[in-house]
Short mmCIF file of C-alpha atoms in Angstrom, two decimals:
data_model
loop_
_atom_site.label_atom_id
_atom_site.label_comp_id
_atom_site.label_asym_id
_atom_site.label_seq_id
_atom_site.Cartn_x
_atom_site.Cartn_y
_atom_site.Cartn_z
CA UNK A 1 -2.89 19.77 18.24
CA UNK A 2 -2.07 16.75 16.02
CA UNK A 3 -4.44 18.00 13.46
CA UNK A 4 -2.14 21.23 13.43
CA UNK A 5 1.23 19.62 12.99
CA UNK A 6 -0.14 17.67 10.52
CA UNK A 7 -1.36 20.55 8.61
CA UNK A 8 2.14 22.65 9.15
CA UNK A 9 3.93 19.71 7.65
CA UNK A 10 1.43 19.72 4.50
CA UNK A 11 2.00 23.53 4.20
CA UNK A 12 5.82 23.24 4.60
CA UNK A 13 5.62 20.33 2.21
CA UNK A 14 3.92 22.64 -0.53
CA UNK A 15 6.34 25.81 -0.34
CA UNK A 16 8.88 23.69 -0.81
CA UNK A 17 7.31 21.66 -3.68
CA UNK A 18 6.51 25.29 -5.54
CA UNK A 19 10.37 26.19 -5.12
CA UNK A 20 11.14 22.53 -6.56
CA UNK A 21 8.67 23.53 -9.22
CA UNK A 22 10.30 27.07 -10.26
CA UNK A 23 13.92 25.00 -10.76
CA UNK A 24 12.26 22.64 -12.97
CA UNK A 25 10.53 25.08 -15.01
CA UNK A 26 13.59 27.22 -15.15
CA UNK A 27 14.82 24.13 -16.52
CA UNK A 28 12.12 23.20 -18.90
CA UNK A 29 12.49 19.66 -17.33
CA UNK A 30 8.88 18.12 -17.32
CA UNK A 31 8.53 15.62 -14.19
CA UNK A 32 6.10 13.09 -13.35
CA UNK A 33 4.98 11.52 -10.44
CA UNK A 34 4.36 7.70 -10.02
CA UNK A 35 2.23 5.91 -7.63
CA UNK A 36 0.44 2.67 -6.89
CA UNK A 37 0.57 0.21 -4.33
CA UNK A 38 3.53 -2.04 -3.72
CA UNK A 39 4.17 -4.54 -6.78
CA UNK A 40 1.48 -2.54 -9.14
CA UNK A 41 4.66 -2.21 -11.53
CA UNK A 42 5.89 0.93 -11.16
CA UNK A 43 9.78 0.00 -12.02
CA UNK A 44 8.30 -2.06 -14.61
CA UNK A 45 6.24 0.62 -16.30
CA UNK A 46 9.41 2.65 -16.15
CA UNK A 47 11.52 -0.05 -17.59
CA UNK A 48 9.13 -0.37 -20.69
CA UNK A 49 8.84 3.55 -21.21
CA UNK A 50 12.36 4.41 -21.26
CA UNK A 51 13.63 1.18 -23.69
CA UNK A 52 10.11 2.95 -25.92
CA UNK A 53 11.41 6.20 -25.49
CA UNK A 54 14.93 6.71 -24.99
CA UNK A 55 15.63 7.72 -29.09
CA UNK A 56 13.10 10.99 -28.39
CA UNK A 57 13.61 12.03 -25.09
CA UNK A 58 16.50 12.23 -22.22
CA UNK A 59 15.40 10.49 -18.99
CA UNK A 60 16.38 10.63 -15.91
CA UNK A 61 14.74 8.41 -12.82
CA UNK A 62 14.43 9.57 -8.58
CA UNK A 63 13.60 5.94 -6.74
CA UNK A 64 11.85 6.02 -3.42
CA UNK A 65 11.66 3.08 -1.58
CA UNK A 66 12.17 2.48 2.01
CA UNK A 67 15.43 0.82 2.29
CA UNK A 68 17.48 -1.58 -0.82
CA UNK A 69 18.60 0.12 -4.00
CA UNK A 70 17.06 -2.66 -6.12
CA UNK A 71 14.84 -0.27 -8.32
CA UNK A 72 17.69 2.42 -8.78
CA UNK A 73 20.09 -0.30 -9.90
CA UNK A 74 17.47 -1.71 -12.39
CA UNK A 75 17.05 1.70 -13.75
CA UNK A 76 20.91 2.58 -14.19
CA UNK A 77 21.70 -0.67 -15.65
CA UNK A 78 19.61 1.12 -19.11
CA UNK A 79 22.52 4.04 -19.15
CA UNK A 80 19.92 6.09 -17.63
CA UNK A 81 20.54 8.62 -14.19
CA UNK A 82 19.11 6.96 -11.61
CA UNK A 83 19.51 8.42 -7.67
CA UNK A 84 17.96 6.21 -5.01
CA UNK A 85 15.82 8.00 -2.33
CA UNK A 86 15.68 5.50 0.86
CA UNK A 87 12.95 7.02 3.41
CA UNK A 88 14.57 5.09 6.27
CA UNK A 89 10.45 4.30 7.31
CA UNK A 90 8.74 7.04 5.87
CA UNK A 91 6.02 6.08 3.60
CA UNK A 92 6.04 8.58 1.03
CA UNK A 93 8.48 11.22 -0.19
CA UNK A 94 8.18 14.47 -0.22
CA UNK A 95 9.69 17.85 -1.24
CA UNK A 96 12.60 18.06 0.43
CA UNK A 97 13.40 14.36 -0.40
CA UNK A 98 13.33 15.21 -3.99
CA UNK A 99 15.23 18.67 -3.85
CA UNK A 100 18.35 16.58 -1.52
CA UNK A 101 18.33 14.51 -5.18
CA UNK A 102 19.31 17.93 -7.33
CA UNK A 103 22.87 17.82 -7.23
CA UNK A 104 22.98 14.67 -8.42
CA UNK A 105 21.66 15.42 -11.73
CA UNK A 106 22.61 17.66 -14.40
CA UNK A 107 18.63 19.17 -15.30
CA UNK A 108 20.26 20.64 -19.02
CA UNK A 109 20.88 17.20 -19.68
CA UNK A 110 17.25 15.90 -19.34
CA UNK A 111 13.98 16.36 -20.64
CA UNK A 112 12.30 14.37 -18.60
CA UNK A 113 12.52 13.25 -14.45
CA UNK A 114 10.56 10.63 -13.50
CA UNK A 115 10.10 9.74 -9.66
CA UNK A 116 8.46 6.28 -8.55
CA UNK A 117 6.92 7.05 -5.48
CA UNK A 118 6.86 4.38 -2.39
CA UNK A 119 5.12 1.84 -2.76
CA UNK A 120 1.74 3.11 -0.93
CA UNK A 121 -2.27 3.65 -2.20
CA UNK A 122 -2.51 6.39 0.44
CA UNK A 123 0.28 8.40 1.60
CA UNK A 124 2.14 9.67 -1.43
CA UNK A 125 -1.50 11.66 -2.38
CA UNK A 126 -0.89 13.71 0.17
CA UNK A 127 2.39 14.93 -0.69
CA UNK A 128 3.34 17.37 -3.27
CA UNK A 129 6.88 17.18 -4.87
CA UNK A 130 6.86 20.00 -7.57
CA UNK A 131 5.70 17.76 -10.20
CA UNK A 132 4.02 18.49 -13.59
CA UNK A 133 1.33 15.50 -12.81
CA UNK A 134 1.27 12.24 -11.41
CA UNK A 135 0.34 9.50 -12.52
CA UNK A 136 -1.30 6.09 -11.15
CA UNK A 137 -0.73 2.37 -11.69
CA UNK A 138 -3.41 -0.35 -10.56
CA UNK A 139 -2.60 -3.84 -11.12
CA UNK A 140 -6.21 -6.21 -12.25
CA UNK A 141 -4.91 -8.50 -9.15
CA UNK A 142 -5.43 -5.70 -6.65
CA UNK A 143 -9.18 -6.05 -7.74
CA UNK A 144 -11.86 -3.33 -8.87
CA UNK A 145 -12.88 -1.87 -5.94
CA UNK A 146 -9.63 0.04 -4.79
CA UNK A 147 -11.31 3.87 -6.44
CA UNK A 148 -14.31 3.56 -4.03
CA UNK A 149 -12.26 2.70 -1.25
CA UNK A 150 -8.68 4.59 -1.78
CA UNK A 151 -9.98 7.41 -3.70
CA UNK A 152 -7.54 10.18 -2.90
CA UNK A 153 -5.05 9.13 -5.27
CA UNK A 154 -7.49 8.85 -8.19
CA UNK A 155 -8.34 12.44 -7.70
CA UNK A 156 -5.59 13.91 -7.60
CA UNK A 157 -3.72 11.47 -10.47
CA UNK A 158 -4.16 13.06 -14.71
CA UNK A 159 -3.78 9.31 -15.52
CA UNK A 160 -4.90 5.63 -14.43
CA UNK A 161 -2.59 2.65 -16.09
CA UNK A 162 -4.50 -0.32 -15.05
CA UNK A 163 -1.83 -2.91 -15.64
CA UNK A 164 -1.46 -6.51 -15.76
CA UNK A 165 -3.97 -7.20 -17.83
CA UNK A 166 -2.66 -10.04 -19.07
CA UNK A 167 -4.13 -11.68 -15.84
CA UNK A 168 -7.47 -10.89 -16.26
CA UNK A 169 -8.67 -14.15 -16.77
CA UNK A 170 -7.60 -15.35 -13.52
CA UNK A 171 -8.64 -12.81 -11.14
CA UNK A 172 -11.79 -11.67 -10.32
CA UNK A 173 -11.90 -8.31 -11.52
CA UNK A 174 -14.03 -5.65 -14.09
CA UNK A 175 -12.23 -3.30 -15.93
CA UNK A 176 -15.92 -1.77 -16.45
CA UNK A 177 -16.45 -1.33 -12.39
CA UNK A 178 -12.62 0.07 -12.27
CA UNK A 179 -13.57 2.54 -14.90
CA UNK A 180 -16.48 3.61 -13.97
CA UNK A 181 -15.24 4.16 -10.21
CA UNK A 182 -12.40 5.89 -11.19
CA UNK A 183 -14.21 8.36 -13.31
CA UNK A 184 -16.74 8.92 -10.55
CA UNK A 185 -13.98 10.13 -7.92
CA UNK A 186 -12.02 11.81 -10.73
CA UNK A 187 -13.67 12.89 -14.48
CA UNK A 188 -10.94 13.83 -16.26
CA UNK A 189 -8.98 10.90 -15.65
CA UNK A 190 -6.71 9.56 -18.61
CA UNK A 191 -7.41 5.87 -18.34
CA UNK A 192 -4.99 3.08 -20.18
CA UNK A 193 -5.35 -0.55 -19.79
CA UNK A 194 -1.56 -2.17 -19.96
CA UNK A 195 0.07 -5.34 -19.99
CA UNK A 196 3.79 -4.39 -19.10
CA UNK A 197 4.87 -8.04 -19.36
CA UNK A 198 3.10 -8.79 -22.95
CA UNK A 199 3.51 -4.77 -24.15
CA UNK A 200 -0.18 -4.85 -24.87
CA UNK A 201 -1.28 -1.19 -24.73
CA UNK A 202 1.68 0.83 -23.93
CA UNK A 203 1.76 2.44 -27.08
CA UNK A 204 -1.22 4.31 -26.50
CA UNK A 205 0.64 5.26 -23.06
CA UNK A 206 3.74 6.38 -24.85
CA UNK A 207 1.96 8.31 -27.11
CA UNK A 208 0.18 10.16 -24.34
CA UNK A 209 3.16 11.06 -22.32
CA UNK A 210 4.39 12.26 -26.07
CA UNK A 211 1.81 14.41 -25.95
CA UNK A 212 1.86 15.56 -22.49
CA UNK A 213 5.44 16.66 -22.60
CA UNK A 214 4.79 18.74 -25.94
CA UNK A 215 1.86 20.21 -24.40
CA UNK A 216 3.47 21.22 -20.92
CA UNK A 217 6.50 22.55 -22.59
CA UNK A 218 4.47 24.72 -25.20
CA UNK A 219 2.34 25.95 -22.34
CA UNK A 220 5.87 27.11 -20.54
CA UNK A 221 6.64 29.06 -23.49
CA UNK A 222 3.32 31.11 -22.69
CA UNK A 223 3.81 31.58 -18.95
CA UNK B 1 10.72 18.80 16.24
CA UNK B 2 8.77 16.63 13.54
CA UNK B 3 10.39 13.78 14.94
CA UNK B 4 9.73 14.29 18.59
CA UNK B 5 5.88 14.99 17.56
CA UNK B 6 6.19 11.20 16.12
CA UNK B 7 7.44 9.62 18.92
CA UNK B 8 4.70 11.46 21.11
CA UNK B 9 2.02 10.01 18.89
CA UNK B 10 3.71 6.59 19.29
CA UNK B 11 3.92 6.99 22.81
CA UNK B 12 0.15 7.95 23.34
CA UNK B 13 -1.04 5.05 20.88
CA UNK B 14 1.29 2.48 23.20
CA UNK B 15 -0.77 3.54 25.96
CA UNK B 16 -4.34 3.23 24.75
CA UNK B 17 -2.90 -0.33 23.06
CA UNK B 18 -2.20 -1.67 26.43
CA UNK B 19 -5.02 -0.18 28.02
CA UNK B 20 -7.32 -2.44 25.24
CA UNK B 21 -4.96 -5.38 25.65
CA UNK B 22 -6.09 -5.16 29.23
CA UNK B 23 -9.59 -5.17 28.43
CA UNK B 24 -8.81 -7.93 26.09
CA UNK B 25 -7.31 -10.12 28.55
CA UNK B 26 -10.48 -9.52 31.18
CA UNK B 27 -12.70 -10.89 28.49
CA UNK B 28 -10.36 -13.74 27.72
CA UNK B 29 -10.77 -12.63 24.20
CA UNK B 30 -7.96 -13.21 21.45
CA UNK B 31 -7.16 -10.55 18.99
CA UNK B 32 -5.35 -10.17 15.77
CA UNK B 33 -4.61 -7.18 13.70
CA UNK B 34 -4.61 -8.58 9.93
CA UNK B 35 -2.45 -6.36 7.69
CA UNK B 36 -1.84 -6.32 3.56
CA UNK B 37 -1.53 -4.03 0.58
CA UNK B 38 -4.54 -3.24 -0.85
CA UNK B 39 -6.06 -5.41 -2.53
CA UNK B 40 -4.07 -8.74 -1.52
CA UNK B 41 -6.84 -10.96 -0.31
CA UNK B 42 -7.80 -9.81 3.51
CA UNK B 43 -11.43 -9.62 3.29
CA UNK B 44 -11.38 -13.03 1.59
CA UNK B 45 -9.37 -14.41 3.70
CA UNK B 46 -11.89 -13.55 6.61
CA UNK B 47 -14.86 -14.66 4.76
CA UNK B 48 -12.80 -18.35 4.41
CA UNK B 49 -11.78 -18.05 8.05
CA UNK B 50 -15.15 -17.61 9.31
CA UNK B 51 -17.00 -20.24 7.22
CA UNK B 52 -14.43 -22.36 8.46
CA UNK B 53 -14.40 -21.84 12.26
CA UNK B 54 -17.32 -20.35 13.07
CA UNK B 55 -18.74 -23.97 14.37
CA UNK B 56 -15.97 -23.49 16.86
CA UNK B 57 -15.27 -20.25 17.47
CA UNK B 58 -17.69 -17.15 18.09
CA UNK B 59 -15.80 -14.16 16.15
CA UNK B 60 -16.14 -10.47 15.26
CA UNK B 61 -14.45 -8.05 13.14
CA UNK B 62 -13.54 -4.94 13.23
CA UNK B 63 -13.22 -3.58 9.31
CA UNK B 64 -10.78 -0.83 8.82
CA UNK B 65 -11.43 1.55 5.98
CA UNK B 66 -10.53 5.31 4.57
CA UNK B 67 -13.79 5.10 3.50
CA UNK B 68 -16.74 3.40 2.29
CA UNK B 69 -18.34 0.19 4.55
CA UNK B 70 -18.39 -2.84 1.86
CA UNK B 71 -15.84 -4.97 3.51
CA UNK B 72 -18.12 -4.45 7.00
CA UNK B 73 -20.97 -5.30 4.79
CA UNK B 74 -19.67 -8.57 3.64
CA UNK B 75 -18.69 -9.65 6.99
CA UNK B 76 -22.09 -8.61 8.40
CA UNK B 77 -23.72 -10.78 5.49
CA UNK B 78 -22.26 -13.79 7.07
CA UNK B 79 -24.22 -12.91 10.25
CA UNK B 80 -20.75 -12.23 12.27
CA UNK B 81 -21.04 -9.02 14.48
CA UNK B 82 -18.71 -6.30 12.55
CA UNK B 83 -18.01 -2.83 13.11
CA UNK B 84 -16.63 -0.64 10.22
CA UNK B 85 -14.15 1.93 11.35
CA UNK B 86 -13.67 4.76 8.47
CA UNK B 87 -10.48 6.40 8.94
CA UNK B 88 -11.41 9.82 7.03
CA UNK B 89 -8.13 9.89 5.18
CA UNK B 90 -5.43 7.98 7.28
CA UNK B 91 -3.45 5.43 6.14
CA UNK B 92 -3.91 2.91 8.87
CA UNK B 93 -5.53 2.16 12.52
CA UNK B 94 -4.63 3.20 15.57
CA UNK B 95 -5.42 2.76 18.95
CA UNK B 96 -7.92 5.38 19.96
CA UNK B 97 -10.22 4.13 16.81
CA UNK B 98 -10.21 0.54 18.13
CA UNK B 99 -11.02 1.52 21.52
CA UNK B 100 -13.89 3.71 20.26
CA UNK B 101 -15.39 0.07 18.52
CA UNK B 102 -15.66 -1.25 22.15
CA UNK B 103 -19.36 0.08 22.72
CA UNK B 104 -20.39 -1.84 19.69
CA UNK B 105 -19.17 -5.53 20.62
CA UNK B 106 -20.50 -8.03 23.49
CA UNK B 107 -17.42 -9.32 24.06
CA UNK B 108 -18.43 -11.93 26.65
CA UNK B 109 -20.19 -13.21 23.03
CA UNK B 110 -16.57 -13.47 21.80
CA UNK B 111 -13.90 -15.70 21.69
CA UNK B 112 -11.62 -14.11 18.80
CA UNK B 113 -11.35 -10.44 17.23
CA UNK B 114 -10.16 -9.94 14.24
CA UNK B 115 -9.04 -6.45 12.93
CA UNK B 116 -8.57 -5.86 9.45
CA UNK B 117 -6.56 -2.45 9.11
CA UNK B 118 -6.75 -0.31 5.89
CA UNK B 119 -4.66 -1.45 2.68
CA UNK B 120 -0.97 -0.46 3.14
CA UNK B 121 1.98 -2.39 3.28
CA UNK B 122 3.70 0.34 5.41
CA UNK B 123 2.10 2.57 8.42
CA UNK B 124 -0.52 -0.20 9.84
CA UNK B 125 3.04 -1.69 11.09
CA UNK B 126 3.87 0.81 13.43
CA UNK B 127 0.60 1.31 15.51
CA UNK B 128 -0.03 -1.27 18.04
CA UNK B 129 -4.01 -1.68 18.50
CA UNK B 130 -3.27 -4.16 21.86
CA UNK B 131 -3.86 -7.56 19.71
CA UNK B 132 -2.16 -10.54 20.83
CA UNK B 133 -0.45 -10.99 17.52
CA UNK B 134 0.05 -9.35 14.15
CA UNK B 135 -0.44 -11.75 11.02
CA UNK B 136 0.16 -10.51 7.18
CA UNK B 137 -1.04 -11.10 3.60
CA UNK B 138 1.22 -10.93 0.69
CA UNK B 139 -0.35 -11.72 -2.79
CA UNK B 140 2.11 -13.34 -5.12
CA UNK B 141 0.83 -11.16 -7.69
CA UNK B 142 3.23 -8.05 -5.58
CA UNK B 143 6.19 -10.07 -6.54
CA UNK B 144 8.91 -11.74 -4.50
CA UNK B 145 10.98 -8.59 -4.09
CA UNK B 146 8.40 -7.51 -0.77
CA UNK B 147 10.18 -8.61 2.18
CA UNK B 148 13.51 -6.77 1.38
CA UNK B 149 11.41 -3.08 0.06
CA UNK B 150 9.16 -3.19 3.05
CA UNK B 151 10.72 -5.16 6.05
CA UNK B 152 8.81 -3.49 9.01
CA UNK B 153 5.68 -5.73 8.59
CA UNK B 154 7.45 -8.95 7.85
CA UNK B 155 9.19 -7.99 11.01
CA UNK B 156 5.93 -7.32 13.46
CA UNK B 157 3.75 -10.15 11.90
CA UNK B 158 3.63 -13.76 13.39
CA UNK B 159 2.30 -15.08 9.99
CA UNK B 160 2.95 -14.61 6.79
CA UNK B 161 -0.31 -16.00 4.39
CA UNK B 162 1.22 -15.67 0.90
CA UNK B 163 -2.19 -15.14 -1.31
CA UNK B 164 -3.40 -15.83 -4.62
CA UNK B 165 -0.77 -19.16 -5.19
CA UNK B 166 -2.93 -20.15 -8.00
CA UNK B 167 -1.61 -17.16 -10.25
CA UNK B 168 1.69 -18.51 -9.92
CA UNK B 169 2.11 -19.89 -13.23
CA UNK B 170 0.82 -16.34 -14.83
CA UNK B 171 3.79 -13.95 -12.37
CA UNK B 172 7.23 -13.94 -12.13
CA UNK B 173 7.09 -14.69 -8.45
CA UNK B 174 9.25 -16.95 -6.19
CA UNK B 175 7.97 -18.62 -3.41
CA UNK B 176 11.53 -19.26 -2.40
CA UNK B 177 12.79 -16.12 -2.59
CA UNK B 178 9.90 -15.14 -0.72
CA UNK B 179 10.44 -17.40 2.35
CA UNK B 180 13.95 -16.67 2.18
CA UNK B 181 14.00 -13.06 2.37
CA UNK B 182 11.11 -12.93 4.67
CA UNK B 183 12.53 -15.22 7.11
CA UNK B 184 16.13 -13.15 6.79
CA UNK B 185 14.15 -10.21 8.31
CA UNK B 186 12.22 -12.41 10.40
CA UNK B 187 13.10 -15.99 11.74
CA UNK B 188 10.44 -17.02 13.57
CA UNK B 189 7.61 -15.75 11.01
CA UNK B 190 5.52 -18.78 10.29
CA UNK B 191 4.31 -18.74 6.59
CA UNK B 192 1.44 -20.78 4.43
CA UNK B 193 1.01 -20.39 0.93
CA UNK B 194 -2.65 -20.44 0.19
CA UNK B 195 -4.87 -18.98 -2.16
CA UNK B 196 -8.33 -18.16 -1.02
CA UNK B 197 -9.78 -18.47 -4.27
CA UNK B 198 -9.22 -22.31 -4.52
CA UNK B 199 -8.96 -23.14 -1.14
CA UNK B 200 -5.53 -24.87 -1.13
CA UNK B 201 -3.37 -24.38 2.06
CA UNK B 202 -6.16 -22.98 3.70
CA UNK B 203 -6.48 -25.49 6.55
CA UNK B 204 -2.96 -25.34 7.74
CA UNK B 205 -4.21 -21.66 8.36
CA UNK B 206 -6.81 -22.69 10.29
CA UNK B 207 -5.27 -25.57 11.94
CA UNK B 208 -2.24 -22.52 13.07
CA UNK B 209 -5.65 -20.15 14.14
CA UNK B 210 -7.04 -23.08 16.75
CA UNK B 211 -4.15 -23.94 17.89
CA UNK B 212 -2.62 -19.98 18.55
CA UNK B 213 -6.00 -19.04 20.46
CA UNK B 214 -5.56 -22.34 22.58
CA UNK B 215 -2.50 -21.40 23.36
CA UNK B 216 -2.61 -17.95 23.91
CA UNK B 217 -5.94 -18.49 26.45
CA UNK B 218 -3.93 -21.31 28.49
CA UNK B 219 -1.12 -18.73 28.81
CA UNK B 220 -3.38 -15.58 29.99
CA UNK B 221 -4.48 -18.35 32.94
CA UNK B 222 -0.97 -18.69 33.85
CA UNK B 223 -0.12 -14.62 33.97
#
């Protein structure tokens, strides 16, 4: 019985994700999906990305978090649209979450949606929200053996940021053994190693999301 | 309806929890359910525990997984009886899993249980297992911004260990704020700041430990 509700929510979840889906291609809006566990530096990430790439393309941010409107704030205070999702408990969002953040936007106005996930290694896997991809931060401090033992997100993320790097030489952790996990649960991973507080390695990030963003829209062209 | 299927899993797990707590209390046998985000220091923190009590105390674990058995496997290597439960996919312990550990354990061989539940900073809060108290790892490294994101666990734990103290200097973490905004959402948390790496704090931790099963065998005499 639990196994079936669990499985109607997941299928309800995905219709409404595809409907999500067909506004934001209608809309030639390209969204991403962030995850990591709490503190990885998912707001921070953000931060960096839109001060990097606010000249090319027009941003706007969905926060999740459980309760506070910390994140949202941080985000608006760039001049960016920023709408605060609070779960009220629940440890991931999902579809519905994001479409009850629509009218808040104007989608002809962006090129880009970004939603930071809850701060959860598990949960927000599961969950579809209409996205183009999502993507996956793992801070060094979290240690090297989070693919083996988490590995749902890993599959099902297009890219890996392994941030903090800047603390490598006080944790015990390999970038080698995080690597080489990761790849094993999920081979086409995009892996980048970041520092978001010394801005080592984000370029190669921005240039990827660049990329990503031409790519996805070209392919739309083609559908 | 998605809501009322909740509350009917809650209710069932209450039941099985006080149905182990009972079992607990026949065996005189102290249990606590150790919680964290991933990667925040809780298998450490058990391998410290144990070197450090073990003259004193006789202790299992119970490791708590999605998958993989490492974190059993280090515990084992210490020659401490431990059980690996792998979840298959969910995002914390409940229960039904604990209870099904029981076969496994002498625990007339017992004086203290410890449960480490899977890596989330989020669902592991709401399922009682029947310990006798909840205690919590936070890892300076996950910033000072915790308590007031994810106030549920803060709320159910009886300790707060903030982890990983010697990265201090590297983060841009309060231990103020920390303590300030934790005890805001709970007042009577106690908290140590420790880091298991170096050691320091660590035997106000233990010195807490003795004195918490002391007290909490005394009291089952008087029930």
């Amino acid at each position: 019985m639990k196994v079936s509700v669990v499985k109607n929510i997941l299928e309800a979840n995905e219709r409404i994700a595809r409907e999500n889906r067909a506004i934001f291609d209608e809309k030639d809006l390209v969204v991403f999906n962030l995850m990591s566990s709490p503190g990885a530096g998912k707001t921070s990430l953000l931060e960096k990305t839109i001060s990097a790439l606010r000249g090319e393309l027009r941003m706007g941010v969905i926060e999740g978090d459980i309760q506070s409107s910390q994140d949202a704030e941080r985000i608006a205070a760039m001049g960016i649209p920023a709408v605060q999702i609070n779960t009220g408990g629940a440890c991931h969002l999902d579809g519905n979450m994001i479409r009850d953040t629509f009218k808040e936007f104007d989608f002809d106005a962006l090129d880009l949606l970004i939603v930071e996930n809850v701060g959860n290694l598990v949960c927000p896997a599961e969950f579809k929200l209409g996205e183009d991809f999502k993507a996956m931060i793992l801070s060094v401090a979290e240690g090297d053996d989070k693919p083996a033992k988490y590995p749902l997100m890993f599959h099902e993320s297009e890219v890996l940021l392994i941030n903090k790097i800047d603390l490598l030489p006080y944790v015990d952790c390999s970038l080698e053994k995080i690597r080489e996990e990761a790849l094993k649960v999920n081979p086409g991973l995009s892996i980048f190693e970041i520092s978001c507080k010394t801005g080592e390695g984000l370029s190669a990030w921005y240039d990827w999301l660049r990329e990503k963003v031409k790519i996805r829209r070209a392919l739309r062209k083609h559908q």
